[in-house]
Rosetta silent file (secondary structure, phi, psi, omega in degrees, C-alpha in Angstrom):
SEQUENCE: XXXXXXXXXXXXXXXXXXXXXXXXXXXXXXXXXXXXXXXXXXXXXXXXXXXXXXXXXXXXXXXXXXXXXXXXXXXXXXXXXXXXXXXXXXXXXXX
SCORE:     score description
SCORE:     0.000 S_00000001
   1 L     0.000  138.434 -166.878    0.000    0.000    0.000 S_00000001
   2 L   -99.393  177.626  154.385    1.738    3.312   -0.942 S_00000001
   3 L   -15.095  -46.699 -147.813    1.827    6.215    1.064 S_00000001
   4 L  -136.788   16.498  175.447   -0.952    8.070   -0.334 S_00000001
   5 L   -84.085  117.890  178.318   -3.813    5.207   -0.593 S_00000001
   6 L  -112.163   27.885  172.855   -6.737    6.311    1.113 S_00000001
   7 L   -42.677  169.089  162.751   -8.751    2.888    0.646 S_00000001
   8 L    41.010    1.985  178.568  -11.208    2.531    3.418 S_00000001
   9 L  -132.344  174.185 -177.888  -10.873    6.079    5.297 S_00000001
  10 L   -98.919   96.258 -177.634  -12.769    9.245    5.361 S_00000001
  11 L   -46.179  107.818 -167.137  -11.347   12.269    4.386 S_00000001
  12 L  -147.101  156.037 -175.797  -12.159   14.500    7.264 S_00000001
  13 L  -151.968 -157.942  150.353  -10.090   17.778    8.760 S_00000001
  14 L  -121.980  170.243 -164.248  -10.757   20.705   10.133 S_00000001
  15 L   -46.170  102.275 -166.908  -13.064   22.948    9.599 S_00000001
  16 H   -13.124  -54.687 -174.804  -11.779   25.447    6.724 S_00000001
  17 H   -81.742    3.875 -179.107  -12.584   28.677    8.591 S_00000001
  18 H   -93.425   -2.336 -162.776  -10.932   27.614   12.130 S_00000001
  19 L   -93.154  159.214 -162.573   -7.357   27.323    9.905 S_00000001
  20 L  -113.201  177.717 -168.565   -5.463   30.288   10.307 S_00000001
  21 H   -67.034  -29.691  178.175   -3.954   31.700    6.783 S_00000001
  22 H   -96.454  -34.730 -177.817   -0.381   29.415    6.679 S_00000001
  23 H   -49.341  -55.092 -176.237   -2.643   25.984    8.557 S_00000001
  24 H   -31.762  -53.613 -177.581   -4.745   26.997    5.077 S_00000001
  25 H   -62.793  -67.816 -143.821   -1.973   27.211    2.638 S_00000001
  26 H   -75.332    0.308  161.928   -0.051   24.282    3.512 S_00000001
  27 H   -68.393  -52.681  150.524   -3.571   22.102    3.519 S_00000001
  28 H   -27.260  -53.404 -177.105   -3.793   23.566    0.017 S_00000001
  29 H   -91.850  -35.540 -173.147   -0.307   22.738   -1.085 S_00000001
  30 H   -65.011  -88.478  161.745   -0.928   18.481    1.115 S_00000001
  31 H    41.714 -109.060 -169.032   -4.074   18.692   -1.487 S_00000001
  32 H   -41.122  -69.006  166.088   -2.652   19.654   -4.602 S_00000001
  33 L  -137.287   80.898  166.782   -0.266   17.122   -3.952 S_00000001
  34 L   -99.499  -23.133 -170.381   -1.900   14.138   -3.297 S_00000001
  35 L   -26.225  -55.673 -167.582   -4.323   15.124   -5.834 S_00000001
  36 L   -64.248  -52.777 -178.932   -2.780   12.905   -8.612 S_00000001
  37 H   -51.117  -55.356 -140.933   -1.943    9.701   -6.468 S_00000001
  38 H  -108.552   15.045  156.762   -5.605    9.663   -5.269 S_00000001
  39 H   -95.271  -61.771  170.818   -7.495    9.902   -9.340 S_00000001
  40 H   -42.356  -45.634 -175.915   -5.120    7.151  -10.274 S_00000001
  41 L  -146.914   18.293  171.546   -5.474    5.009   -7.265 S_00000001
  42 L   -83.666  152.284  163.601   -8.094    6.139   -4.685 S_00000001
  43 L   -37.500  145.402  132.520  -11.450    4.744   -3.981 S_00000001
  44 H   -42.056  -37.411  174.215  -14.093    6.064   -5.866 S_00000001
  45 H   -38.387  -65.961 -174.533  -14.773    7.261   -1.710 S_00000001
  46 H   -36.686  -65.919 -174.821  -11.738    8.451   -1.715 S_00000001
  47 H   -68.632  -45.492  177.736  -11.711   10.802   -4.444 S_00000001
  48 H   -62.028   -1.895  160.309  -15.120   11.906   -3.531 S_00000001
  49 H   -78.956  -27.882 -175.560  -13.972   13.025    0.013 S_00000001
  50 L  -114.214   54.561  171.647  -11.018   14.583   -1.364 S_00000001
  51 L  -121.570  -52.425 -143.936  -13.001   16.635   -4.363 S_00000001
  52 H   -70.445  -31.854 -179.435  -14.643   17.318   -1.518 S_00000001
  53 H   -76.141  -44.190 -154.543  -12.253   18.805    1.019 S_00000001
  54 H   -86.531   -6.156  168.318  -10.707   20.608   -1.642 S_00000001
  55 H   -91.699  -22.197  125.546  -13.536   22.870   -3.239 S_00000001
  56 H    22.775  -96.371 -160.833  -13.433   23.219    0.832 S_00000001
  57 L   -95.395  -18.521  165.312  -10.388   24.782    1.287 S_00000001
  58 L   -72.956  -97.437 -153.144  -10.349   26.770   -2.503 S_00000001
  59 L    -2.270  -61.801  166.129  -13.415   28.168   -1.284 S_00000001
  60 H   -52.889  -33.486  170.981  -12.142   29.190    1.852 S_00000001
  61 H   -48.199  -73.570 -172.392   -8.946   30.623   -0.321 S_00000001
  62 H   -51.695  -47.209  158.901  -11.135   32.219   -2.541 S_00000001
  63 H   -55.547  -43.305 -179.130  -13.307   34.020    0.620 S_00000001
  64 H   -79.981  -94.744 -168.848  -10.247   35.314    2.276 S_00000001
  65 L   -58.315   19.046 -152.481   -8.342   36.532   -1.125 S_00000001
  66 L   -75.163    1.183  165.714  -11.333   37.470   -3.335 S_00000001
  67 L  -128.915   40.630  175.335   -8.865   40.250   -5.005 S_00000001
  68 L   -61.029  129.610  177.153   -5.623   37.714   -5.360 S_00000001
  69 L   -27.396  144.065  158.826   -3.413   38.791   -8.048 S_00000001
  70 E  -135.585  159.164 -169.783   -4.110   36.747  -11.229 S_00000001
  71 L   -83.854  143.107  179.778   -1.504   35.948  -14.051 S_00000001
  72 L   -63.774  -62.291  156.862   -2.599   37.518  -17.614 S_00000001
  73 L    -6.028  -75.719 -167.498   -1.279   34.323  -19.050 S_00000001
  74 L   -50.325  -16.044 -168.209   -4.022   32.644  -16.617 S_00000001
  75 L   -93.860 -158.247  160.212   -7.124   34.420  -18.298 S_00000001
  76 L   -79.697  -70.276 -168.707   -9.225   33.607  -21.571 S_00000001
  77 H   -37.489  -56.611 -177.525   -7.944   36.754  -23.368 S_00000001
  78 H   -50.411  -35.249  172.879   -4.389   36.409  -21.759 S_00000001
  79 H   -82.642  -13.355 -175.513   -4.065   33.008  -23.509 S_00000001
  80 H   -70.023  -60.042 -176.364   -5.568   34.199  -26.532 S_00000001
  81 H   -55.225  -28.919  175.870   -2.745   36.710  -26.647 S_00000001
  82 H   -25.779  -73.671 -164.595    0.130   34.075  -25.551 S_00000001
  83 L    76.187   25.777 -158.326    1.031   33.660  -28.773 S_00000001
  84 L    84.880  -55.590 -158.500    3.833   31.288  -27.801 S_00000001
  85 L  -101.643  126.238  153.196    5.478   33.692  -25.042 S_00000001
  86 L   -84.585  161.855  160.873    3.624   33.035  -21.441 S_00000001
  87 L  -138.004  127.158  178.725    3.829   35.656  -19.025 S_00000001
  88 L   -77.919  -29.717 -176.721    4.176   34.649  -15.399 S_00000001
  89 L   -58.977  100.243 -173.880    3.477   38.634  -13.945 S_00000001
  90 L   -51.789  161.826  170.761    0.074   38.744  -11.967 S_00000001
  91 E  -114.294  158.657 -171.693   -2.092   41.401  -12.626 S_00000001
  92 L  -100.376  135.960  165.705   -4.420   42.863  -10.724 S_00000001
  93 L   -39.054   89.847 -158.173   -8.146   42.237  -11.134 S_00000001
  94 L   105.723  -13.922  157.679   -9.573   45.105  -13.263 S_00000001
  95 L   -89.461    0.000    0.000   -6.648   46.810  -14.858 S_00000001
């Protein structure tokens, strides 16, 4: 069994809005990546407890940060524009 098999248990934490802003992040970054391990070789359970935690914990991102920089790159238009060359420099929402 590797490391990151989540047969048989229940994805359960705490509650998003008791995490303080770094408990958040790094639940965000454990997440992200188990994410891969657990499409490929999780439960159906599995993944649906951890879809589950994790529109969770964006959500909670996303409530706290509702003006986070976003990358131009990152938009429709910005990829439309790409062209080849990305650009990694966020932008601010509305300029």
């Amino acid at each position: 069994m590797n490391a990151h098999d989540e047969r048989g248990t229940t994805m359960t934490g705490v509650e998003p809005s008791h995490l303080d802003d770094q408990q958040l992040m790094k639940e965000l970054e454990t997440i992200h990546r188990t994410r891969h391990d657990t499409l490929l070789h999780g439960s159906n359970d599995a993944l649906r407890a951890h879809n589950e935690r994790m529109a969770q914990l964006e959500g909670e991102y996303l409530r706290r940060n509702p003006r986070r920089p976003v990358a131009a790159g990152r938009t429709r238009e910005g990829a439309r524009e790409r062209g080849g060359a990305d650009t990694a420099a966020p932008t601010t929402p509305g300029t």
